[in-house]
Tab-separated table of C-alpha atoms (C1' of nucleotides) in Angstrom:
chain	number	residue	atom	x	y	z
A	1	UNK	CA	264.987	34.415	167.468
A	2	UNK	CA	262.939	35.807	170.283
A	3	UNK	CA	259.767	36.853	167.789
A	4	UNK	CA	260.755	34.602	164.782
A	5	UNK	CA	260.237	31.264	166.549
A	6	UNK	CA	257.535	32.671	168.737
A	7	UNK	CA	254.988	32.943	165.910
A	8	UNK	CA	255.866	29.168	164.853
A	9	UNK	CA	256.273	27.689	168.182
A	10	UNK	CA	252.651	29.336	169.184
A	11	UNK	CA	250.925	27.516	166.348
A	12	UNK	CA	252.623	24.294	167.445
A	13	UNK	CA	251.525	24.757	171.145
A	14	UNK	CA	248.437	25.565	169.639
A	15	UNK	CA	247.816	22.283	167.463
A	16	UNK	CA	248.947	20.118	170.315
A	17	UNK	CA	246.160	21.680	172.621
A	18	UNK	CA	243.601	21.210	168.893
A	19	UNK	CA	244.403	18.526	167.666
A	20	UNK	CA	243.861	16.810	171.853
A	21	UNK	CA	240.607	18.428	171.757
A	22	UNK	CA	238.915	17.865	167.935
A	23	UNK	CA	241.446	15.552	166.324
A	24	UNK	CA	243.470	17.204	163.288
A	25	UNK	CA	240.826	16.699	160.856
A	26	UNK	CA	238.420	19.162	162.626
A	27	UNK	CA	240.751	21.410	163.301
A	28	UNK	CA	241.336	24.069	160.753
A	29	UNK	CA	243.850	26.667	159.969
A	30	UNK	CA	241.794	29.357	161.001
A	31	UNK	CA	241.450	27.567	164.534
A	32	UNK	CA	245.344	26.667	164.763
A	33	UNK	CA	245.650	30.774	163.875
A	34	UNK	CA	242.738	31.940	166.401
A	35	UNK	CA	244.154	29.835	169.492
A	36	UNK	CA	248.292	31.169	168.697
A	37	UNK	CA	246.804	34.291	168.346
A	38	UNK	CA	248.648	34.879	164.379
A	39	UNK	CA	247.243	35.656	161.004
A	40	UNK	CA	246.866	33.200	158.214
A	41	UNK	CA	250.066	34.837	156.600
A	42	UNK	CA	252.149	33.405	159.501
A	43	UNK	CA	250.673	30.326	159.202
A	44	UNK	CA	251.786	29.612	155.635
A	45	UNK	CA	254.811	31.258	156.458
A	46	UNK	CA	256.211	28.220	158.693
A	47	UNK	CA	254.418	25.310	156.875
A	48	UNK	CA	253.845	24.739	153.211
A	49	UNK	CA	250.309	23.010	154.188
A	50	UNK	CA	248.131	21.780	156.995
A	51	UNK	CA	249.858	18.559	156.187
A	52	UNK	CA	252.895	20.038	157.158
A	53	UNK	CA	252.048	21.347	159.935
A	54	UNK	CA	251.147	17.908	161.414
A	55	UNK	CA	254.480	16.579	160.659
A	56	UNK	CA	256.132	19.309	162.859
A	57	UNK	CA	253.401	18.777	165.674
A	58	UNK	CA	254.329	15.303	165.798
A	59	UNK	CA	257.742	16.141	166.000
A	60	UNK	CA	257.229	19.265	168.135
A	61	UNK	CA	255.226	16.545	170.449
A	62	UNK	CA	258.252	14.330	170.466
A	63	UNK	CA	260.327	16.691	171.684
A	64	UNK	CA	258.063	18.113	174.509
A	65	UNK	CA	257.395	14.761	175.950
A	66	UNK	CA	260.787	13.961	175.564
A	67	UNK	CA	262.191	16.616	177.231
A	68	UNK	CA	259.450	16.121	180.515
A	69	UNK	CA	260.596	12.291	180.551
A	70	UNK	CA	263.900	12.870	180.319
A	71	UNK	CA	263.936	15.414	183.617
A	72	UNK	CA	261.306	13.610	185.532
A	73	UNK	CA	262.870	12.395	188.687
A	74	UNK	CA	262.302	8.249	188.442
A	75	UNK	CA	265.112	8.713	185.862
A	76	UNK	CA	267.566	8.942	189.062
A	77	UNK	CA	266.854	5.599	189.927
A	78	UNK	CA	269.656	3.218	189.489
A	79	UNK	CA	268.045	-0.225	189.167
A	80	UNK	CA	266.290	-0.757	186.273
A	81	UNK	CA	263.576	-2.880	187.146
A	82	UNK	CA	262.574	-0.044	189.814
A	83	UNK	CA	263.317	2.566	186.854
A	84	UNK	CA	260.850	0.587	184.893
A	85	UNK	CA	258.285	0.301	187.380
A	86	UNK	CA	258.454	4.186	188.476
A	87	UNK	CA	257.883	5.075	184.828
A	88	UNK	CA	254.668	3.500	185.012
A	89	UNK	CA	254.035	5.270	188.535
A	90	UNK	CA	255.159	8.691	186.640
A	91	UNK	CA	252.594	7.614	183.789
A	92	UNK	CA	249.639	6.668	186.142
A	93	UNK	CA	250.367	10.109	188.276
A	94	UNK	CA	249.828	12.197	184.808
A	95	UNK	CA	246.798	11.083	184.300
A	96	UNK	CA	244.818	13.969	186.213
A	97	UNK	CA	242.543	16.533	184.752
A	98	UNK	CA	240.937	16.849	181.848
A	99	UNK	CA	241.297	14.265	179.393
A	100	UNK	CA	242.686	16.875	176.899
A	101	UNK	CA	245.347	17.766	179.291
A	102	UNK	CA	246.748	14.157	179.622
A	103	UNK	CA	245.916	11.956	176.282
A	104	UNK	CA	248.301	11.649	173.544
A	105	UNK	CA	248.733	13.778	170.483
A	106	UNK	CA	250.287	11.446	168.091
A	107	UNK	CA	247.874	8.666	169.665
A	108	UNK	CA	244.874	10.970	168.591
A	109	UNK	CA	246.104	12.155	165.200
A	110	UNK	CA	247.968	8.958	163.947
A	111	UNK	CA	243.820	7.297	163.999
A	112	UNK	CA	242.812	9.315	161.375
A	113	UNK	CA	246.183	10.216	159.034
A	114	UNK	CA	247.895	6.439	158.932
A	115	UNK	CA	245.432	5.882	155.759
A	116	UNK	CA	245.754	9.051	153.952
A	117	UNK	CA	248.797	10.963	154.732
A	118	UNK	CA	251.690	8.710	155.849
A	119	UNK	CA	254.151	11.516	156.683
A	120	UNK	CA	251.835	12.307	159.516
A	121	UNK	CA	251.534	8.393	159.996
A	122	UNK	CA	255.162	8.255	159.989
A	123	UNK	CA	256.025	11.200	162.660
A	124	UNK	CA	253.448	9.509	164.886
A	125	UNK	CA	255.093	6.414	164.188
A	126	UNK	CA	258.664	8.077	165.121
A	127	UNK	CA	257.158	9.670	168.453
A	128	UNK	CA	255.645	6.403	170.001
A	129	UNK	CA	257.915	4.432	169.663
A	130	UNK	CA	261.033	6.630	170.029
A	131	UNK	CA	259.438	7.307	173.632
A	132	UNK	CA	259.021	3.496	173.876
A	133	UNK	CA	262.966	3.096	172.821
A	134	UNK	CA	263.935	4.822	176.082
A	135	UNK	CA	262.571	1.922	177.745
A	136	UNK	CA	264.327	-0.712	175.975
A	137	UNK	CA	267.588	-0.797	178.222
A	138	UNK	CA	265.935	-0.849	181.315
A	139	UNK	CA	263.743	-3.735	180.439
A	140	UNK	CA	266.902	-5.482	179.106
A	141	UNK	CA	268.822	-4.766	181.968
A	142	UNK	CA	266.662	-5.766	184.528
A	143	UNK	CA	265.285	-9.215	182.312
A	144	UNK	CA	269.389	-10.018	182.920
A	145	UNK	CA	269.594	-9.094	186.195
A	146	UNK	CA	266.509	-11.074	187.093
A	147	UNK	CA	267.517	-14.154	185.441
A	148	UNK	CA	264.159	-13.887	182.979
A	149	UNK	CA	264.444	-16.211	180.048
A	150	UNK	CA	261.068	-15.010	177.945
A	151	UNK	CA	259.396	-15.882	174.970
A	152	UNK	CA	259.170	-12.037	174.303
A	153	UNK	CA	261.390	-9.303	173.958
A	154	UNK	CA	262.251	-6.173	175.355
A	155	UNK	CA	260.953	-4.248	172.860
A	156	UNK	CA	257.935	-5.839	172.662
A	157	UNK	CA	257.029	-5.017	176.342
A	158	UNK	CA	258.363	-1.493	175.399
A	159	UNK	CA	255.800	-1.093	173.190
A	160	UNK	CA	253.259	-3.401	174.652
A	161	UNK	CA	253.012	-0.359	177.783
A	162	UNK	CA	252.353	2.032	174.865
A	163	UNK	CA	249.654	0.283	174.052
A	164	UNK	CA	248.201	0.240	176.962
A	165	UNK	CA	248.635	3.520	178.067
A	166	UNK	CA	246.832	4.658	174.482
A	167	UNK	CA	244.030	2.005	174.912
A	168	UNK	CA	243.566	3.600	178.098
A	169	UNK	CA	243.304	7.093	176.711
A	170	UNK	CA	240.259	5.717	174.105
A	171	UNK	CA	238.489	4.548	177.166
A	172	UNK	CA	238.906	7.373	179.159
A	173	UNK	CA	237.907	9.500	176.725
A	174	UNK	CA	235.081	7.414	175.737
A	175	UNK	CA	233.722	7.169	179.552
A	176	UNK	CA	234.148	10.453	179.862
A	177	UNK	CA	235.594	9.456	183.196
A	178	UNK	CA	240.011	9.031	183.961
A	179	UNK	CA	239.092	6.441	186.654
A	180	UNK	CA	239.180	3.415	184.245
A	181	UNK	CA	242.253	4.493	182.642
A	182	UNK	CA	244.223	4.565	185.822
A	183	UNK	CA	242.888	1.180	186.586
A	184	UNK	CA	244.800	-0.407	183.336
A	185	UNK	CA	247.768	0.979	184.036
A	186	UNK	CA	247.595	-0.708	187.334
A	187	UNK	CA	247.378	-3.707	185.139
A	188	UNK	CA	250.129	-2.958	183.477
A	189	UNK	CA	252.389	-2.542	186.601
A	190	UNK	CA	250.869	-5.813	187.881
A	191	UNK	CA	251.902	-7.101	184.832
A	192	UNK	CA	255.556	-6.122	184.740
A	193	UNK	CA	255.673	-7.352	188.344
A	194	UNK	CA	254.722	-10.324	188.001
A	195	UNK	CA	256.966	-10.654	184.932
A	196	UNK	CA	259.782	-10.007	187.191
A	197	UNK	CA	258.511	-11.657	189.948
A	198	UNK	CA	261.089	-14.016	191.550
A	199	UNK	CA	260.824	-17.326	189.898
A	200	UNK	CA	260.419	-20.342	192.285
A	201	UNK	CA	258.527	-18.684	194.857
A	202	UNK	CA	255.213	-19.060	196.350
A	203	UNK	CA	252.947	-15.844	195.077
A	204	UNK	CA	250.281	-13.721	196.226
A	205	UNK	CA	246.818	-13.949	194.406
A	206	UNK	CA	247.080	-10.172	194.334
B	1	UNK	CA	211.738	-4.795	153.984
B	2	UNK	CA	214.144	-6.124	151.630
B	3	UNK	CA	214.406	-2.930	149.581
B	4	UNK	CA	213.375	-0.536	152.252
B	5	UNK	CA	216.140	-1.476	154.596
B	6	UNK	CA	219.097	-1.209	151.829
B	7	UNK	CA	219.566	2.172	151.296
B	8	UNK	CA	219.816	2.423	154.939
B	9	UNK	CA	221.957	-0.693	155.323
B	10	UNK	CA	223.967	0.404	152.739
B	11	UNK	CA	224.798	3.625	154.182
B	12	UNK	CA	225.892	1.926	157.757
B	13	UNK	CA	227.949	-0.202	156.155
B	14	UNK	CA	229.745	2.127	154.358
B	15	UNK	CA	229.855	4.192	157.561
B	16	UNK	CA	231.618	1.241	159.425
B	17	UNK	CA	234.543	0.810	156.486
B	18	UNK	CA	234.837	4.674	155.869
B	19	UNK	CA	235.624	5.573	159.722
B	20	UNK	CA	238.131	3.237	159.943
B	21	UNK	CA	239.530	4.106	156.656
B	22	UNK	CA	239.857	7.700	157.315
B	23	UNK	CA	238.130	8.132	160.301
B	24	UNK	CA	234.476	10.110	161.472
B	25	UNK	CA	235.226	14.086	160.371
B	26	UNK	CA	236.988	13.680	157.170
B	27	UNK	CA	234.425	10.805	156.069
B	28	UNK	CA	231.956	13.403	154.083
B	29	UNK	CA	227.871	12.597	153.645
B	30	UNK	CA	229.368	12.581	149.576
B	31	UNK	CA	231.597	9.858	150.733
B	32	UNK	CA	228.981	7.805	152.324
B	33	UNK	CA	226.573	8.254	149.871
B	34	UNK	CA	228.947	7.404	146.658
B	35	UNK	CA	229.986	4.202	148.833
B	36	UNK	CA	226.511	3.141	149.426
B	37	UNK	CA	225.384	4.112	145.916
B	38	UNK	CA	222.796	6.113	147.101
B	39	UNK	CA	221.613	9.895	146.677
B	40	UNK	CA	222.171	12.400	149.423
B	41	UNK	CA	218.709	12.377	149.635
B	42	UNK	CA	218.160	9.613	151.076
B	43	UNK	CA	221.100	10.082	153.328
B	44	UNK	CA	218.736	12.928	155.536
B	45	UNK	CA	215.692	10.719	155.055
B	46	UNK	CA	216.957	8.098	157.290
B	47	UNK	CA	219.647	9.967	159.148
B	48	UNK	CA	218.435	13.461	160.541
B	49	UNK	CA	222.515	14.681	160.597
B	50	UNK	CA	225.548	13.422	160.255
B	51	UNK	CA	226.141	12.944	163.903
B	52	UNK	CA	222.845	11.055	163.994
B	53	UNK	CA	224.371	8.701	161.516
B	54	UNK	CA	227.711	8.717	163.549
B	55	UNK	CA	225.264	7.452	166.318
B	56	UNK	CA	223.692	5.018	164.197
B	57	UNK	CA	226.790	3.749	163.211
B	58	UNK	CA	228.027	3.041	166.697
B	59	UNK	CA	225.068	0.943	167.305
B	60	UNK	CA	225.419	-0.739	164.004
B	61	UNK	CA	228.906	-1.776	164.784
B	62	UNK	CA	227.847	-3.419	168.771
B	63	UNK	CA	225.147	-5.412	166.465
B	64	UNK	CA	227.532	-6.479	164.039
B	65	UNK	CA	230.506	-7.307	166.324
B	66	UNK	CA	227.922	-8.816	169.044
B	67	UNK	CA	226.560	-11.721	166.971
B	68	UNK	CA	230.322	-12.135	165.627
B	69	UNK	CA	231.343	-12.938	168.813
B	70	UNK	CA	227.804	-14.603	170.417
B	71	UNK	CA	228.315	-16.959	167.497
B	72	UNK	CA	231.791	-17.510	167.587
B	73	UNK	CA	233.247	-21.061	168.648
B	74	UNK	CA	235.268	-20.338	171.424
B	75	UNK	CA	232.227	-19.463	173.628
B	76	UNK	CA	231.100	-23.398	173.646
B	77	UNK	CA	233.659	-23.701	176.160
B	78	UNK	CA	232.461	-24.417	179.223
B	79	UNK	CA	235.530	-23.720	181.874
B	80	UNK	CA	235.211	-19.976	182.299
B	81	UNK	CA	238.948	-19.063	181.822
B	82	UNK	CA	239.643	-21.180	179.161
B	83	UNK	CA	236.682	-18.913	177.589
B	84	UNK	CA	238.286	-16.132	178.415
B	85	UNK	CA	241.982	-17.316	176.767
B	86	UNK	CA	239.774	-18.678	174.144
B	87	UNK	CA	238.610	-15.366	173.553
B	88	UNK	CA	242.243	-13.450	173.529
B	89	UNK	CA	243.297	-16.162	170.893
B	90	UNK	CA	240.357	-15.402	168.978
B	91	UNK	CA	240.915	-11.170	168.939
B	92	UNK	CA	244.636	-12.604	168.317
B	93	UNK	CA	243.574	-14.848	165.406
B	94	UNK	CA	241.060	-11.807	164.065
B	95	UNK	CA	244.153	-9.632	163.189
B	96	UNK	CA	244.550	-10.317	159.713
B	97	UNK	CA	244.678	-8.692	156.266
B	98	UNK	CA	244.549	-5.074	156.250
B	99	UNK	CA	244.402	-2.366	159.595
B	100	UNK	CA	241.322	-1.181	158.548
B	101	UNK	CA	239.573	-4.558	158.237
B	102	UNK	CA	239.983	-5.209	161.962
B	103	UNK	CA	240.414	-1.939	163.466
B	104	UNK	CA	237.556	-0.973	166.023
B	105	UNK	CA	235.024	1.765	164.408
B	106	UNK	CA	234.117	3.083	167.755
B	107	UNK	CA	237.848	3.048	168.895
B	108	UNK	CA	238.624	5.497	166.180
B	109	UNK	CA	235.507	7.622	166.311
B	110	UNK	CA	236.086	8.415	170.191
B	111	UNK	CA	238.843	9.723	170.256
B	112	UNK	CA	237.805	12.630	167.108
B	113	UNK	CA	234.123	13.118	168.853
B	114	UNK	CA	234.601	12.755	172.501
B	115	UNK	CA	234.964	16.369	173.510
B	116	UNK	CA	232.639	17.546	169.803
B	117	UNK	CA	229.856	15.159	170.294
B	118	UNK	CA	228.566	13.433	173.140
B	119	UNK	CA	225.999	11.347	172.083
B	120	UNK	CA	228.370	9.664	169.682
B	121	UNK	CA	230.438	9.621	172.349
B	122	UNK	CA	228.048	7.744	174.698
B	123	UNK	CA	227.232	5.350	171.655
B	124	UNK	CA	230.907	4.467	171.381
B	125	UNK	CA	231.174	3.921	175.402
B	126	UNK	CA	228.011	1.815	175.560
B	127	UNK	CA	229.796	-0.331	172.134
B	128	UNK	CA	233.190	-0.671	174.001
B	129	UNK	CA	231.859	-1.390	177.691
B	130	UNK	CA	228.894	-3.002	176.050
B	131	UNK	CA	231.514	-5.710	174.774
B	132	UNK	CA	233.704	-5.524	177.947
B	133	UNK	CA	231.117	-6.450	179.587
B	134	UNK	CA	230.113	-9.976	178.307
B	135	UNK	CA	233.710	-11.424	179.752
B	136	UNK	CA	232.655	-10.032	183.165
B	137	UNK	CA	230.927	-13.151	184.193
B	138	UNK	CA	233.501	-15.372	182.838
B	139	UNK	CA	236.195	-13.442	184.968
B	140	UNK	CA	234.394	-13.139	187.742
B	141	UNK	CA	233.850	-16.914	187.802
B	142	UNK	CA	237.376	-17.716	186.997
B	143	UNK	CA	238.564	-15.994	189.996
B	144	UNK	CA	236.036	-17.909	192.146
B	145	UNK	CA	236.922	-21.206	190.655
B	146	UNK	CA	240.859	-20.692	191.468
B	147	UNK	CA	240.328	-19.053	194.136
B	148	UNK	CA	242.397	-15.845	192.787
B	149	UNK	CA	241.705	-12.712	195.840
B	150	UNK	CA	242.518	-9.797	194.575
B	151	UNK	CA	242.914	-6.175	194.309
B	152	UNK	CA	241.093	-5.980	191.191
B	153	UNK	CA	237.564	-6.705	189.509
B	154	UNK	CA	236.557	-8.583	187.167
B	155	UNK	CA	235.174	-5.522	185.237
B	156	UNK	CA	238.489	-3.616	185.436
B	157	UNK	CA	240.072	-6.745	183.528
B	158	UNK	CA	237.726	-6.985	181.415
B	159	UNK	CA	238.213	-3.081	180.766
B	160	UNK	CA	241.872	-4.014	180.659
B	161	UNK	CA	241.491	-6.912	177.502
B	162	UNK	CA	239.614	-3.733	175.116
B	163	UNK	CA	242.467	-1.185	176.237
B	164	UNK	CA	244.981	-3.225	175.479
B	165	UNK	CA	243.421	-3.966	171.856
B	166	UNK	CA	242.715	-0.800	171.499
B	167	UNK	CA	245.803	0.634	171.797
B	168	UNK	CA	247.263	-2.412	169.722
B	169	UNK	CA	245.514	-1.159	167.100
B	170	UNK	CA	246.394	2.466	167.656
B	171	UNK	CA	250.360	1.101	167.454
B	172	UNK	CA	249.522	-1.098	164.313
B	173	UNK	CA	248.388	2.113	162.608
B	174	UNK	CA	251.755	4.188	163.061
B	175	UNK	CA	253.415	1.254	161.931
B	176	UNK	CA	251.466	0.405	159.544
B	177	UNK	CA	252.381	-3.496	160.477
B	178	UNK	CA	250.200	-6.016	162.646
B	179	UNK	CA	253.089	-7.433	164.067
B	180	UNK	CA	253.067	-5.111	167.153
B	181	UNK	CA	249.445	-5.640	167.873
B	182	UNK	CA	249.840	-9.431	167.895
B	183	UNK	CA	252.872	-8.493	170.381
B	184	UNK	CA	250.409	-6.983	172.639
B	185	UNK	CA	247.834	-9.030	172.824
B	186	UNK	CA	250.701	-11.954	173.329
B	187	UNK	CA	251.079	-9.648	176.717
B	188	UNK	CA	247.776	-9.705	177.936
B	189	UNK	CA	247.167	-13.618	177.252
B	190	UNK	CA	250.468	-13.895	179.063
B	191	UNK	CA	248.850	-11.316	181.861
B	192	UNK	CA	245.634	-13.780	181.947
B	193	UNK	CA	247.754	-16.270	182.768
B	194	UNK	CA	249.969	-14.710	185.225
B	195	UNK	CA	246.759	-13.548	187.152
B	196	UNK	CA	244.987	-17.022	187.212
B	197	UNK	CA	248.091	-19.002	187.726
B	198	UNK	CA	247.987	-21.563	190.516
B	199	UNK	CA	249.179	-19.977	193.672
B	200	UNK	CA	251.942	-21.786	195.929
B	201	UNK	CA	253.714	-23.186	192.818
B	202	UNK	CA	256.770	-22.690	191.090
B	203	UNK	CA	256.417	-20.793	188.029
B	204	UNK	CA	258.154	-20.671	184.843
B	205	UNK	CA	259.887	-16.998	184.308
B	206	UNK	CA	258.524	-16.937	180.307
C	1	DA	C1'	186.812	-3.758	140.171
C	2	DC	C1'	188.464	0.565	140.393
C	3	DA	C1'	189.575	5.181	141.895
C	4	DT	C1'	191.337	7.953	145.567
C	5	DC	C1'	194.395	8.940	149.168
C	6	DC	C1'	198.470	9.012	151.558
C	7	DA	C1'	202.755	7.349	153.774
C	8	DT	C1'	207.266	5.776	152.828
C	9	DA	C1'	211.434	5.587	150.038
C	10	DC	C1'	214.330	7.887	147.301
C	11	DC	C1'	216.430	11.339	143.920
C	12	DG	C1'	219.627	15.208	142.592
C	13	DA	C1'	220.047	20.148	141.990
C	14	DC	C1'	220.756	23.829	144.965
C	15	DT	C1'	222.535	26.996	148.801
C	16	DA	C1'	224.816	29.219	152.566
C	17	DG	C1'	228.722	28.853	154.844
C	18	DT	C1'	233.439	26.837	155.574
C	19	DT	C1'	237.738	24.994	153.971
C	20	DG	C1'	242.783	25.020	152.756
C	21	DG	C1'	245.461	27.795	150.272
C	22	DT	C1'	247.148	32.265	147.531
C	23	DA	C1'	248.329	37.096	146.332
C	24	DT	C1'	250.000	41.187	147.729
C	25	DG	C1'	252.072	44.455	150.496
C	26	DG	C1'	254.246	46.438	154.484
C	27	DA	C1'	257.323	46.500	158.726
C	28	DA	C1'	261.536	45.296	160.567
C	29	DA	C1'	265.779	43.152	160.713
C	30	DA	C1'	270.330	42.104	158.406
D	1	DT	C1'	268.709	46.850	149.638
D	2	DT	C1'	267.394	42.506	150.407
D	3	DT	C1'	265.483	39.039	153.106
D	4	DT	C1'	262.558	37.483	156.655
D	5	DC	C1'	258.323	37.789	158.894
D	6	DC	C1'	253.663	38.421	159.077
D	7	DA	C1'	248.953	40.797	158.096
D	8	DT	C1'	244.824	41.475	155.143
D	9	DA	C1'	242.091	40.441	151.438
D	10	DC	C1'	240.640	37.134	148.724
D	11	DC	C1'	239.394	32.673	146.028
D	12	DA	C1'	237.972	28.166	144.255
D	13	DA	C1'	236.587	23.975	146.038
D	14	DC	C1'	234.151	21.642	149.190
D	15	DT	C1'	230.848	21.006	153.163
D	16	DA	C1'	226.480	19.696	155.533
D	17	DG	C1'	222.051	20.324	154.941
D	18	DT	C1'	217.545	21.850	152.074
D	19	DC	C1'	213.997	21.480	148.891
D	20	DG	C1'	210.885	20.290	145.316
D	21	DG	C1'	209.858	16.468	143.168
D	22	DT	C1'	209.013	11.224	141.601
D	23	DA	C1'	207.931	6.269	142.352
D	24	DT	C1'	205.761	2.695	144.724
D	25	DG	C1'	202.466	0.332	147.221
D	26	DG	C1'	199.062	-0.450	150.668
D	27	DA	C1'	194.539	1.000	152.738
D	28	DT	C1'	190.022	2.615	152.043
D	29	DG	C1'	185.771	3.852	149.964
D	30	DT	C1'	182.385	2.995	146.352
DNA sequence: ACATCCATACCGACTAGTTGGTATGGAAAA
DNA sequence: TTTTCCATACCAACTAGTCGGTATGGATGT
C-alpha cells in the first residue's frame, strides 16, 4: 500500500501541478515521470495511456478539492445563506500566490480535451459541477428561508459561481496579475447579496 | 493584395477555428497548413514560429470580434445602460450552434500559454481587456446618470461581463450543452440590473 | 520595345529532435 | 511460484523548423 500507491499517487500530484502550469497537451509523459520522480515503466503501469491518465487526474482533482471543501471551516456555519456567502469568502481567500497554485485543473484541461477526448471532457464535467452540487442545498435553503420567488434556479446560481470563479482564473492568468480575479468574485458576492437582499427595503447603491 | 494576403488570411483563419477546436499546442503547423490549403512553406514565410502565429492570431481575433461588435445594432442605442443590457443580450443571443463557433480563441489559448509564452499571453490580455474596455465608458456613464456610488469601477464590471462569459464557456465545454452558459449570462444581466436598480424603491425578489 | 534585375509569394522534401507507447527483465511481495 | 511493481532500452510516428527551388510581377536601364 505504502509504495504501491505512492508511485501512482506521485504522478497524479504531479499532473495536477503540469497540467496548472502547460495545460495537458504540453505536458508529456516524460514530464509527468521527471516531476513524480518514476520511470516510464511505472507510468504505463497505472494508466493504459496519457488519456487515461487525465481521467484519473480529473478524478484525483475531484477528490482533493473535495476533501479541502469539505473540512474548511465555513462548513460549520448553520445558516445557509451565511454558508453560501462564506464559501465565496473561502474562494476569494484562495486566491493567493501564483496563479498555478490557485487556478483550476479541470478548468484548464477540460479547454482543450471537450473536442477530442470526451472521457477527459466528461471527468471535468463530473468535477465542476459535482463541487457546484454541494452548493445546491444551501442556495435552496436559504431562497426558502428568504422568501425568494426567482426566475432561476438553484442550480443555476450553483453553477453560475463556477463560472465565475473560472472566468476569473482566464483573466488572471491572462493579466498575469490575481488582483482582477479577486475583484469578480467580489461581484459575485455582491451578486448573491443582493439576490438575497430583503425585498421591500430601501438599498444601498453599494 | 488580393492574392498576396490569402495565404496569410487563410492561415489566421484557420488558426482562429483550430484553437478553439482543439486548442493552441495540439493545433500542429500540418494542421494549419492542410486547413488553409497552403504549403508549410509559406507557413514560415509569413509567420517566423509558431508562437509568432499564436500572436498573430490573437490580434486577428480583436480585429475580427472588434468590427463584429463596432457594427453591431445594439450600439445605436443611445442611453448608456440600455447599451450595456443591449450588449449582454447580444453575447446571450451569440450563443448558438456549436461550442466552438462561439467560444473565445484567446480565452482558450491563455490558459495553455500563459506561464509557456508571454507574448501570446500579452496578445490574449490586450484582446480580452482590449474588449472590456469599450463598455467602460458606457458603465461609467450609467453610474453617473443613476446616480449608483459605489465600491466598484466601472472597469472592474466591465472585467466582470468577460469573466463571467468566459467561464460560461469554460462550463459549456464540460457539458458539452449551451444551456449553462445562457444560465450565466442570465446572472450577470440580472447582476446589471441589480447594480443600476433605482435606489429607495421596492424591488421585486426575481 | 525589350532585357535585366530583384523582391515577394509560395512550394514540398527534408531533418533533428520529441512524442506516446512497447518490450523485456528484474526485484520484491504474496 | 506467481503476481505486482517498476526500471531501462527502444521504436515508429510525429513535431517544428529548414532549405533549395519556382513563379510572378514591378522597376529600371537601354
Amino acid at each position: 500500500m505504502s509504495k504501491t500507491q505512492t508511485a501512482k499517487t506521485k504522478l497524479l500530484d504531479a499532473a495536477l501541478s503540469l497540467i496548472r502550469e502547460k495545460g495537458f497537451t504540453a505536458t508529456t509523459v516524460d514530464d509527468l515521470c521527471a516531476r513524480a520522480g518514476v520511470s516510464k515503466g511505472a507510468f504505463f503501469h497505472y494508466f493504459k495511456s496519457k488519456d487515461e491518465l487525465g481521467v484519473a487526474a480529473a478524478q484525483h482533482w475531484s477528490a482533493v478539492t473535495g476533501e479541502l471543501f469539505e473540512r474548511a471551516s465555513f462548513r460549520e456555519r448553520t445558516d445557509p445563506l451565511e454558508r453560501l456567502l462564506a464559501y465565496i469568502e473561502l474562494r476569494r481567500e484562495l486566491l493567493r500566490g501564483e496563479i498555478a497554485a490557485f487556478s483550476c485543473v479541470v478548468g484548464t484541461m477540460v479547454q482543450e480535451t471537450y473536442g477530442q477526448h470526451p472521457q477527459i471532457r466528461d471527468a471535468c464535467a463530473a468535477s465542476i459541477f459535482g463541487h457546484a452540487d454541494t452548493l445546491v442545498d444551501d442556495i435552496a435553503e436559504a431562497m426558502r428561508q428568504r422568501g425568494v420567488v426567482a426566475d432561476w434556479t438553484a442550480e443555476s446560481l450553483a453553477a453560475h459561481t463556477q463560472a465565475v470563479l473560472q472566468g476569473a482564473f482566464i483573466l488572471a492568468k491572462a493579466k498575469n496579475d490575481v488582483a482582477v480575479a479577486i475583484e469578480s468574485v467580489d461581484h459575485l458576492r455582491r451578486y448573491v447579496e443582493l439576490l438575497f437582499a430583503p425585498p421591500a427595503q430601501t438599498r444601498s447603491a453599494s
